[in-house]
Short mmCIF file of C-alpha atoms in Angstrom, two decimals:
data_model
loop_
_atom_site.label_atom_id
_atom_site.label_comp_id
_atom_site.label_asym_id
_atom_site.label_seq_id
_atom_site.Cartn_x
_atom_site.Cartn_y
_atom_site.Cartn_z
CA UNK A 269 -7.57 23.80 -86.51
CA UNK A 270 -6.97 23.01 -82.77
CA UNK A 271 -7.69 19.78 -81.92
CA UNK A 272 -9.40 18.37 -78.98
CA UNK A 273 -8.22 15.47 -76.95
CA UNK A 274 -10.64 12.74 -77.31
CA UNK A 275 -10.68 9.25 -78.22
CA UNK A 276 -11.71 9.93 -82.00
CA UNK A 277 -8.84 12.71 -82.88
CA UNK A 278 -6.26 10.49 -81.04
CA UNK A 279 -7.36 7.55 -83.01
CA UNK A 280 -6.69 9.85 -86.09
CA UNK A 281 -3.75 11.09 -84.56
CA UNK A 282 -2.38 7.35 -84.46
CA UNK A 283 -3.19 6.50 -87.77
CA UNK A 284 -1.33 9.04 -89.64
CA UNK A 285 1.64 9.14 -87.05
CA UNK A 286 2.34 5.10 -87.94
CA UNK A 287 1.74 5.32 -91.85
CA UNK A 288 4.08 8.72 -91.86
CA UNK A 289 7.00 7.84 -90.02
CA UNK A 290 6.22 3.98 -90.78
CA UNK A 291 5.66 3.30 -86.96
CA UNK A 292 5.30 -0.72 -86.33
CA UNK A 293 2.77 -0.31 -83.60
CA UNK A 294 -0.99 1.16 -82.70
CA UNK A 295 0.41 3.96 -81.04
CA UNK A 296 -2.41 4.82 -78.75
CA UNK A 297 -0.75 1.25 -76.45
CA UNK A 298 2.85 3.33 -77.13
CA UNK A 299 3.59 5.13 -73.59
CA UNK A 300 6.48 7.41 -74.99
CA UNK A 301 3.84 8.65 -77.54
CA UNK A 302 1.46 8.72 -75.04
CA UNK A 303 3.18 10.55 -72.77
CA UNK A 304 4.20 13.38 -74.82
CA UNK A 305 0.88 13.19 -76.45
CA UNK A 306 -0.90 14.10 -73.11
CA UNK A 307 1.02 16.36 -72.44
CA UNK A 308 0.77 18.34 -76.07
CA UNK A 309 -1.37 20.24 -78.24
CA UNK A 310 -2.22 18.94 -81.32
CA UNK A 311 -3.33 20.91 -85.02
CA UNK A 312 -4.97 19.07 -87.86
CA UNK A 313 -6.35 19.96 -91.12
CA UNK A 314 -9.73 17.37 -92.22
CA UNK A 315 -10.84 16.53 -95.34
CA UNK A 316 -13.36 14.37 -94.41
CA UNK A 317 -10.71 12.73 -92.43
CA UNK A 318 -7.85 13.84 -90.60
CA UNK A 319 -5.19 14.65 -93.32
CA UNK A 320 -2.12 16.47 -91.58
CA UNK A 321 -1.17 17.05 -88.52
CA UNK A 322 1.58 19.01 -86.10
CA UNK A 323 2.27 18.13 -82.62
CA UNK A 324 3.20 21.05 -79.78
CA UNK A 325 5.24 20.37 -76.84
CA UNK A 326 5.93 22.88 -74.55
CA UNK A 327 8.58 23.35 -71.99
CA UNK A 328 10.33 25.94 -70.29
CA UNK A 329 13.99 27.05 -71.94
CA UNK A 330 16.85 28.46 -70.44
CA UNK A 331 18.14 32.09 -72.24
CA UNK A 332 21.16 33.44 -70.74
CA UNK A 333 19.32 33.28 -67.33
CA UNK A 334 15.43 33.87 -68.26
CA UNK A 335 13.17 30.98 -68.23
CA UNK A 336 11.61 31.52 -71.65
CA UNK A 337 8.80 29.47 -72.59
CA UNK A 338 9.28 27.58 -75.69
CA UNK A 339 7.50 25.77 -77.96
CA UNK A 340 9.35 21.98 -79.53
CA UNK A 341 7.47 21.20 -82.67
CA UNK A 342 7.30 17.71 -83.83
CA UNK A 343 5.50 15.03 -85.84
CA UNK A 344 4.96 17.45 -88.89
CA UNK A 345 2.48 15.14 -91.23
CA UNK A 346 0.61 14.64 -94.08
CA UNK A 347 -0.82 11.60 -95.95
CA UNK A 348 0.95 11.54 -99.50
CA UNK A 349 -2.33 11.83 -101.19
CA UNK A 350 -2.76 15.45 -99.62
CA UNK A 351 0.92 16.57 -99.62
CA UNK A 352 1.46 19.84 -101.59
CA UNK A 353 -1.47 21.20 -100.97
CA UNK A 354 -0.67 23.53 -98.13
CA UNK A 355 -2.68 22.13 -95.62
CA UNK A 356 0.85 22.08 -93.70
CA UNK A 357 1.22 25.84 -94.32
CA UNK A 358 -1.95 26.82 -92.76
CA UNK A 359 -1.58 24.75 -90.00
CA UNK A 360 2.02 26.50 -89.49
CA UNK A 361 0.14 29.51 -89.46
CA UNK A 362 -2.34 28.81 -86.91
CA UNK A 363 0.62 27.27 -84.36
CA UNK A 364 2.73 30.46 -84.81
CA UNK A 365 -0.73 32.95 -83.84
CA UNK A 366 -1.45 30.69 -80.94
CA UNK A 367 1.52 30.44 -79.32
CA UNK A 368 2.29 34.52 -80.24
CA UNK A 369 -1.10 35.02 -77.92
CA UNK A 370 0.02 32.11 -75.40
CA UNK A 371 3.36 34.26 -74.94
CA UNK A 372 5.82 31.72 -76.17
CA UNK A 373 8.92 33.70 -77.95
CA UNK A 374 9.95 30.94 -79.57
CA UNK A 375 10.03 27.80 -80.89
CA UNK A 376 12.54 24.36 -82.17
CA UNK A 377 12.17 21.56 -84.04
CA UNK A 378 14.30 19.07 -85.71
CA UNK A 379 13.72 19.24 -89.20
CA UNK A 380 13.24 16.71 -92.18
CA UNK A 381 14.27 19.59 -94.49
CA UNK A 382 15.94 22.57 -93.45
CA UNK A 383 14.81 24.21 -96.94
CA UNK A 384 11.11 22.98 -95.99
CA UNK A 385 11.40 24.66 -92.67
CA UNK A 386 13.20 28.01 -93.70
CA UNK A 387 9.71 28.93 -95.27
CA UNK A 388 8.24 29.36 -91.78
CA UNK A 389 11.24 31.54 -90.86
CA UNK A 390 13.10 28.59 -89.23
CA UNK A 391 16.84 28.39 -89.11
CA UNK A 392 19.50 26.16 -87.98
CA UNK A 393 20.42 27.05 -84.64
CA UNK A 394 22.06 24.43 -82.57
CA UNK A 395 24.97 21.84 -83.83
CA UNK A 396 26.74 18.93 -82.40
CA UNK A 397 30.21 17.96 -82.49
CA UNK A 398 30.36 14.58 -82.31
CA UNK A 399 34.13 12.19 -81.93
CA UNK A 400 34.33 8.88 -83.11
CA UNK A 401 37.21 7.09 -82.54
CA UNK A 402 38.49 3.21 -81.89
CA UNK A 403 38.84 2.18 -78.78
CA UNK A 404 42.26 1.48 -78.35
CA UNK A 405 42.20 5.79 -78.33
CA UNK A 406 41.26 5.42 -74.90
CA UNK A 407 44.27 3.52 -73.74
CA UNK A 408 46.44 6.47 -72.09
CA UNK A 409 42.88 7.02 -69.89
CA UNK A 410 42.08 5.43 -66.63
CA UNK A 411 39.76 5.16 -64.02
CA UNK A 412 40.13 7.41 -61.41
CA UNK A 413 42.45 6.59 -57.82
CA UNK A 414 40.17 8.66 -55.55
CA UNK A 415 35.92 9.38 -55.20
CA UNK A 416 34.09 6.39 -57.08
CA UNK A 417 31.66 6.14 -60.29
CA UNK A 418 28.34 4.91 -59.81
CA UNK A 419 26.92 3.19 -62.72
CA UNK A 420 23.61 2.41 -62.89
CA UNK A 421 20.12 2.83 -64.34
CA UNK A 422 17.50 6.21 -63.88
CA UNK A 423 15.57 4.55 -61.19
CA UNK A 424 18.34 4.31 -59.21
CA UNK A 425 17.98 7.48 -56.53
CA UNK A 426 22.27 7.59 -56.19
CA UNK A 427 22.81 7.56 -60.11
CA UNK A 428 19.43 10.22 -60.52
CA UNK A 429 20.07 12.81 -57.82
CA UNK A 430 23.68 12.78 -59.27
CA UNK A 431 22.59 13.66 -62.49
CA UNK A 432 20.21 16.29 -62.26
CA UNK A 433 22.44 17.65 -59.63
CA UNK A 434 24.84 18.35 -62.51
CA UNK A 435 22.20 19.32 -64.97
CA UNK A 436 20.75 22.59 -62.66
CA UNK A 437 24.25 23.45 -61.66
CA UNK A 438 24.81 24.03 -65.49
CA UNK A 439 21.39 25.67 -66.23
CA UNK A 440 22.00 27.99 -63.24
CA UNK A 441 24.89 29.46 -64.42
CA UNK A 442 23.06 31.38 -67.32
CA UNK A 443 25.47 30.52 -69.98
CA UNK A 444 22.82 28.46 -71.50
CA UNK A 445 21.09 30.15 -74.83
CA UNK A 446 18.48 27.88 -75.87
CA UNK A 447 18.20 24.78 -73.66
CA UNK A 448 15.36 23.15 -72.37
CA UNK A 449 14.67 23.10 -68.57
CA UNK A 450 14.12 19.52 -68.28
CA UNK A 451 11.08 18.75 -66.27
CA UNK A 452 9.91 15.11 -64.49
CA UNK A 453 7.84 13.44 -67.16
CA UNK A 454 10.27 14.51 -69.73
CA UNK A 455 13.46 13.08 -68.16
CA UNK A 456 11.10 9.76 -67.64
CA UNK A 457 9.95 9.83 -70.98
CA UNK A 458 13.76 10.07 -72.41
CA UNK A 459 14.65 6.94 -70.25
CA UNK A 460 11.63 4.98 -71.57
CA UNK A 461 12.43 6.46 -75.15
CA UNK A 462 15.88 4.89 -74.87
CA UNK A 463 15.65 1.98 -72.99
CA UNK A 464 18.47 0.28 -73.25
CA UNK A 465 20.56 3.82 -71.54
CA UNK A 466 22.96 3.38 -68.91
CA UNK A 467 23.99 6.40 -66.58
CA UNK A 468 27.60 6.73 -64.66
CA UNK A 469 28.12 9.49 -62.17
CA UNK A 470 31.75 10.23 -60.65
CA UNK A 471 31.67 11.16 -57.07
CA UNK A 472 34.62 12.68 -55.81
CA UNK A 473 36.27 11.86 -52.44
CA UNK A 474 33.87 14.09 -50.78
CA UNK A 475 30.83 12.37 -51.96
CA UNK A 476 30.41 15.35 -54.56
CA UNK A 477 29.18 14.58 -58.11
CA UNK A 478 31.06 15.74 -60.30
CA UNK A 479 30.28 14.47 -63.82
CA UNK A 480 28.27 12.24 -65.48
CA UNK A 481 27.86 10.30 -68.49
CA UNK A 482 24.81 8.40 -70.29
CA UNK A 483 25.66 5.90 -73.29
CA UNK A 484 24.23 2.82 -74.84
CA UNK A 485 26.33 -0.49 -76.09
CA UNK A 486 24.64 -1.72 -79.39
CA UNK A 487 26.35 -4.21 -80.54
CA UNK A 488 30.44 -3.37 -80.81
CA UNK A 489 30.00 0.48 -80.52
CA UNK A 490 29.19 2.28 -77.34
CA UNK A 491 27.32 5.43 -78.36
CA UNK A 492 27.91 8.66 -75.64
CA UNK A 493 24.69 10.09 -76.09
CA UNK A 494 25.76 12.96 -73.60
CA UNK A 495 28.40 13.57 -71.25
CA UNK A 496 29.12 17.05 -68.69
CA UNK A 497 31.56 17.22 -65.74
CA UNK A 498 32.29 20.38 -63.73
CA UNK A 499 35.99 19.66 -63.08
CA UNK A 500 39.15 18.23 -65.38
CA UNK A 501 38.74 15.16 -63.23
CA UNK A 502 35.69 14.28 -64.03
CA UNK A 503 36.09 14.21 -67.72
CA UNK A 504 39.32 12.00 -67.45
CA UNK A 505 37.34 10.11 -64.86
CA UNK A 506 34.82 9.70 -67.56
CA UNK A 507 37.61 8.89 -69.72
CA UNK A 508 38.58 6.34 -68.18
CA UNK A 509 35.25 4.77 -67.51
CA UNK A 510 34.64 4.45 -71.32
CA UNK A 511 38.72 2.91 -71.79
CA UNK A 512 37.50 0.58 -69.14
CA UNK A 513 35.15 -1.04 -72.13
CA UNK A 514 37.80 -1.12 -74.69
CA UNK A 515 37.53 -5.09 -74.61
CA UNK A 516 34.10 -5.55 -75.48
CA UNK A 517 33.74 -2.70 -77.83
CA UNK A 518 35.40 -1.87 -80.91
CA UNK A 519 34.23 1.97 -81.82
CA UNK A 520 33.03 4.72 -79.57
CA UNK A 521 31.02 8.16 -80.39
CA UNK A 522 30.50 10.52 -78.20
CA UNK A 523 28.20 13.61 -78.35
CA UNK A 524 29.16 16.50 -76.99
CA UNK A 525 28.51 20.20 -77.83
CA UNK A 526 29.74 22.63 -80.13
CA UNK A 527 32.34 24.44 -78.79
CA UNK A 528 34.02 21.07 -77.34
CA UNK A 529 37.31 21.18 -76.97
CA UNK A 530 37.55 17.53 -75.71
CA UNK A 531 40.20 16.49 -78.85
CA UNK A 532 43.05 18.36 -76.99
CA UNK A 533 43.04 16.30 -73.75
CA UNK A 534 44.09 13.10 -76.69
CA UNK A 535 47.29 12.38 -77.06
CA UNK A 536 47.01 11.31 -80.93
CA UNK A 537 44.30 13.79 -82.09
CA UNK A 538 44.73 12.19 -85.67
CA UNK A 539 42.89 8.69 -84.21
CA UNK A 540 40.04 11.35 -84.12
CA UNK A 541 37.11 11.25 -86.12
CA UNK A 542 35.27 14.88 -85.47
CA UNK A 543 32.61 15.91 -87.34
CA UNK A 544 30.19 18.85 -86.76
CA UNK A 545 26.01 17.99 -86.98
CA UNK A 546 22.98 20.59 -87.63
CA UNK A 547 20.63 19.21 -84.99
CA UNK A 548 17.71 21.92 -84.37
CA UNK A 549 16.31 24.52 -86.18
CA UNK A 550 14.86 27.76 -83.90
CA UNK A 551 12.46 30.30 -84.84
CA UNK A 552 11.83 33.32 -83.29
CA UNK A 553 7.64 34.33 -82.79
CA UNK A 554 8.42 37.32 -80.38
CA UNK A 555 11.54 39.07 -81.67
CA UNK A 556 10.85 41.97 -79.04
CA UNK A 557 11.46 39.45 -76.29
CA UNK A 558 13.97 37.29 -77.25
CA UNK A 559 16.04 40.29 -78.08
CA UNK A 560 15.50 41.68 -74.34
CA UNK A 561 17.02 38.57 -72.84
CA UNK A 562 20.13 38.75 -75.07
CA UNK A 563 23.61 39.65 -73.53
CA UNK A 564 25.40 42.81 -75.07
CA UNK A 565 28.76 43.28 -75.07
CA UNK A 566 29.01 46.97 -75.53
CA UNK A 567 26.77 49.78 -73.62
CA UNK A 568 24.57 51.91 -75.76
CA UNK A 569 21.56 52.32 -78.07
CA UNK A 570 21.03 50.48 -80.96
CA UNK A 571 18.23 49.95 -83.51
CA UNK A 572 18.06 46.56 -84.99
CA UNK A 573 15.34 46.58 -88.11
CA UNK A 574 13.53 43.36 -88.74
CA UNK A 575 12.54 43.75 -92.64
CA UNK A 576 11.06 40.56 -93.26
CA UNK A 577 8.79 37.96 -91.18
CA UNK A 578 5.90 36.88 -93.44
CA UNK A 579 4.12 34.73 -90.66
CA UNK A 580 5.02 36.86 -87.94
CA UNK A 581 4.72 40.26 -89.03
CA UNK A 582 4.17 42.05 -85.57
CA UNK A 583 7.81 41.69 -85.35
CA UNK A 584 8.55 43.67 -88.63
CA UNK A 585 10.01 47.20 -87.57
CA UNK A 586 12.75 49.03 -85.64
CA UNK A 587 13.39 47.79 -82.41
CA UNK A 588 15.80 49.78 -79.84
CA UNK A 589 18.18 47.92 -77.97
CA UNK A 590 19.68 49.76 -74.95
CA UNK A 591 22.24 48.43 -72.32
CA UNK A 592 23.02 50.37 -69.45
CA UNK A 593 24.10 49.16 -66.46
CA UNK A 594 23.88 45.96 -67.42
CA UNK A 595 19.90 46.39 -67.90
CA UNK A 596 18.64 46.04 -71.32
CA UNK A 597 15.67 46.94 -72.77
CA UNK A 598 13.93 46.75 -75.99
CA UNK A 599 11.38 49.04 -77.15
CA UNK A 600 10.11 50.24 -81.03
CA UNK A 601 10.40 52.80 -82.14
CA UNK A 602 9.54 54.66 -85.67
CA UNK A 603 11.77 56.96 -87.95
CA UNK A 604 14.96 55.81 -86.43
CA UNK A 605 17.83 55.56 -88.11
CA UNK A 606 19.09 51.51 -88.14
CA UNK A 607 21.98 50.56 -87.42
CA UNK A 608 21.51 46.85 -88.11
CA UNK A 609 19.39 44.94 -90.24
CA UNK A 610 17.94 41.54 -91.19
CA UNK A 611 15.15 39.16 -92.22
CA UNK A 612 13.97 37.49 -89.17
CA UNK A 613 15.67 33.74 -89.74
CA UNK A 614 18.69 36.46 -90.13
CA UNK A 615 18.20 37.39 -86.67
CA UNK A 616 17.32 34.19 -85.28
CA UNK A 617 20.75 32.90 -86.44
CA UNK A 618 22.42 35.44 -84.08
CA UNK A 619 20.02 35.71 -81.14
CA UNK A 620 19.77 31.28 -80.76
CA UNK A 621 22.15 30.48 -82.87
CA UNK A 622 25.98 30.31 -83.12
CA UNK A 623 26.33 33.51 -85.71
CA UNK A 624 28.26 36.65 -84.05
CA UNK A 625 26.33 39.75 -85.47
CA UNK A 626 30.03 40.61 -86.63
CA UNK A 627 30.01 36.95 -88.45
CA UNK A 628 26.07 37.76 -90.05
CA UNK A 629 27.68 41.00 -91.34
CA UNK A 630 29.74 39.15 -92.70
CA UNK A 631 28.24 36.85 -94.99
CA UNK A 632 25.75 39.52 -96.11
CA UNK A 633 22.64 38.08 -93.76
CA UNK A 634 22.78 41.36 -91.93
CA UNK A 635 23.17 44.65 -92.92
CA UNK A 636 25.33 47.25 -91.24
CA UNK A 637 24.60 51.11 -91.84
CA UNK A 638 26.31 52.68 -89.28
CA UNK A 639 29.78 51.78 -88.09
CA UNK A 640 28.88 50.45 -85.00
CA UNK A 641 30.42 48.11 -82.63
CA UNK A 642 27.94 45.40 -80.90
CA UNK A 643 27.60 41.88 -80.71
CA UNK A 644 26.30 39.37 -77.96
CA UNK A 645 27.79 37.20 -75.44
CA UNK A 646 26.88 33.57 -77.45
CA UNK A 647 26.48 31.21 -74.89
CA UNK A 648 26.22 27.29 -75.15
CA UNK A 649 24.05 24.44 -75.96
CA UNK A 650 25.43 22.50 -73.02
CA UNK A 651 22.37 19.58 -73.51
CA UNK A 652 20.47 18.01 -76.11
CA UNK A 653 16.63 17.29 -76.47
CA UNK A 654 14.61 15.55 -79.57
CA UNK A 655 10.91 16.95 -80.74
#
């Protein structure tokens, strides 16, 4: 059931929050839980007491240049005593309805089990690439002869208006195919979340930002928790920044997404530690809308089948896709011959993930039964957030 937001159910809320995830703290004194506790809504199942539990954040998302609403799911819980019971499942149930009524297309979380998850229709959607590497890697780097970085922390105006400078520019190119629109009380909460996060911002000569970077030093590692720039010199300037540490750090990381090509600016790409991360899982709720925001590559009219959605069954059928003139529109239809077909975790892999349709073919998660050419522009991940 929906919860309410009173002292009782947060009290609840608390107490299975810190005994799941084996929290030190009462929560209810915690201000990042609190923060993204007021501004949720919460489902529980009772049995006698509260039992499980699923929060629901929701933000806006960027989709190839629509401002989707979307749904990040988060502290999934039960009480061991009441696990396997599928209290979980019904309450899975109940978020997917609401938010299909509320008009959110879709929704991401960061799973504990992708197999747990997969149930519910989710699939893995967005991946990191992250580089580790010692720091005498950085040595052929250097800090840059013209502009100036600003390093500092998120209350400082210079260092904040730099950043989110950057972080629009990116959004508003509409490249961007499943990334949250970051709003105020969610950029504070990240800073308070991470408190020990520095921020650097290189200004060119002009006084123009131009990239920025936000790591943490624990220890002997400094850990790039994300890093953009909008022009070569701003990643070497960035570059450079991080070389500029190589004395009081002995191993740097650096996240950075997917399609990264950030190894071939190394001169020994061998030094390189690269490895690839599943990091969020997406699910589709309105498979009629999502599809509409998509970018085809070819014109046309195509009819993509979704055969299977056992939560979400309004979006089992034939759905037309046409592009014309650069406008696309989705409609159903019935007794239509398909051209492609797939379950709806199928789908969701293509449409906010990194599969080409070409790719799902592929691999046998969607089926072709004409000989048609289409596919989708794919887009990026170009920032990460954490339900």
């Amino acid at each position: 059931m929906k919860l309410e937001n009173n002292s009782d159910n947060l009290k609840q809320i608390a107490a299975l929050i810190k005994y799941a995830f084996l929290k030190k703290k009462d929560l209810t004194k915690d201000a990042n839980f609190m923060s993204r506790y007021q501004h949720s809504e919460g489902y529980g199942y009772f049995d006698q007491k509260l039992t499980s539990y699923i929060m629901v954040n929701k933000f806006k998302s960027e989709v190839f240049g629509h401002h989707l609403k979307m749904a990040g799911i988060g502290y999934v819980a039960s009480y061991p005593e009441y696990r396997g019971q599928g209290h979980i499942s019904h309450l899975v149930q109940e978020v997917l309805q609401d938010l299909h009524q509320q008009q959110v297309p879709f929704a991401n979380l960061a799973p504990f089990s992708e197999s747990f998850y997969r149930h519910y229709g989710f699939s893995n959607s967005i991946y990191q690439k992250e580089y580790r590497f010692a720091s005498n890697v950085l040595q052929s780097f250097c800090l840059p002869k013209t502009g100036r970085i600003i390093r500092g922390k998120w209350n400082d105006l210079n260092v904040q208006n730099g950043v989110i400078q950057l972080y629009e520019r990116q959004l508003h190119t509409d490249d961007e195919r499943n990334t949250v629109i970051r709003e105020a009380w969610w950029w504070n909460r990240l800073d308070s979340y991470y408190a020990h996060r520095n921020f650097a911002v290189y200004f060119d000569a002009d006084g123009r930002p131009m990239s920025y970077l936000i790591y943490r030093i624990e220890n002997d590692r400094f850990l790039a928790d994300e890093l953009y720039s909008i022009t070569p010199a701003g990643i070497l300037s960035m570059l450079g920044f991080m070389g500029s540490h190589a004395g009081s750090v002995k191993e740097y990381r650096i996240i950075l997404p997917e399609d990264s090509l950030l190894a071939e600016l190394f001169p020994e790409q061998h030094q390189l530690d690269i490895r690839l991360h599943p990091y969020m899982m997406s699910r589709i709720i309105d498979f009629q809308k999502v599809l509409s925001c998509m970018r085809p590559m070819q014109e046309g009219i195509f009819n993509l089948e979704v055969i299977a959605d056992d939560l979400c069954p309004w979006n089992i059928g034939v759905w037309q896709l046409k592009r014309k003139n650069k406008e696309v529109t989705v409609t159903r239809k019935e007794d239509e011959l398909v051209d492609f077909s797939g379950s709806i975790t199928a789908w969701t892999q293509v449409l906010l993930g990194r599969l080409s349709l070409k790719e799902a073919v592929k691999l046998g998660l969607i089926t072709d039964y004409r000989i048609k050419k289409l596919d989708f522009v794919k887009g990026r991940v170009s920032f990460y957030d954490y339900f």
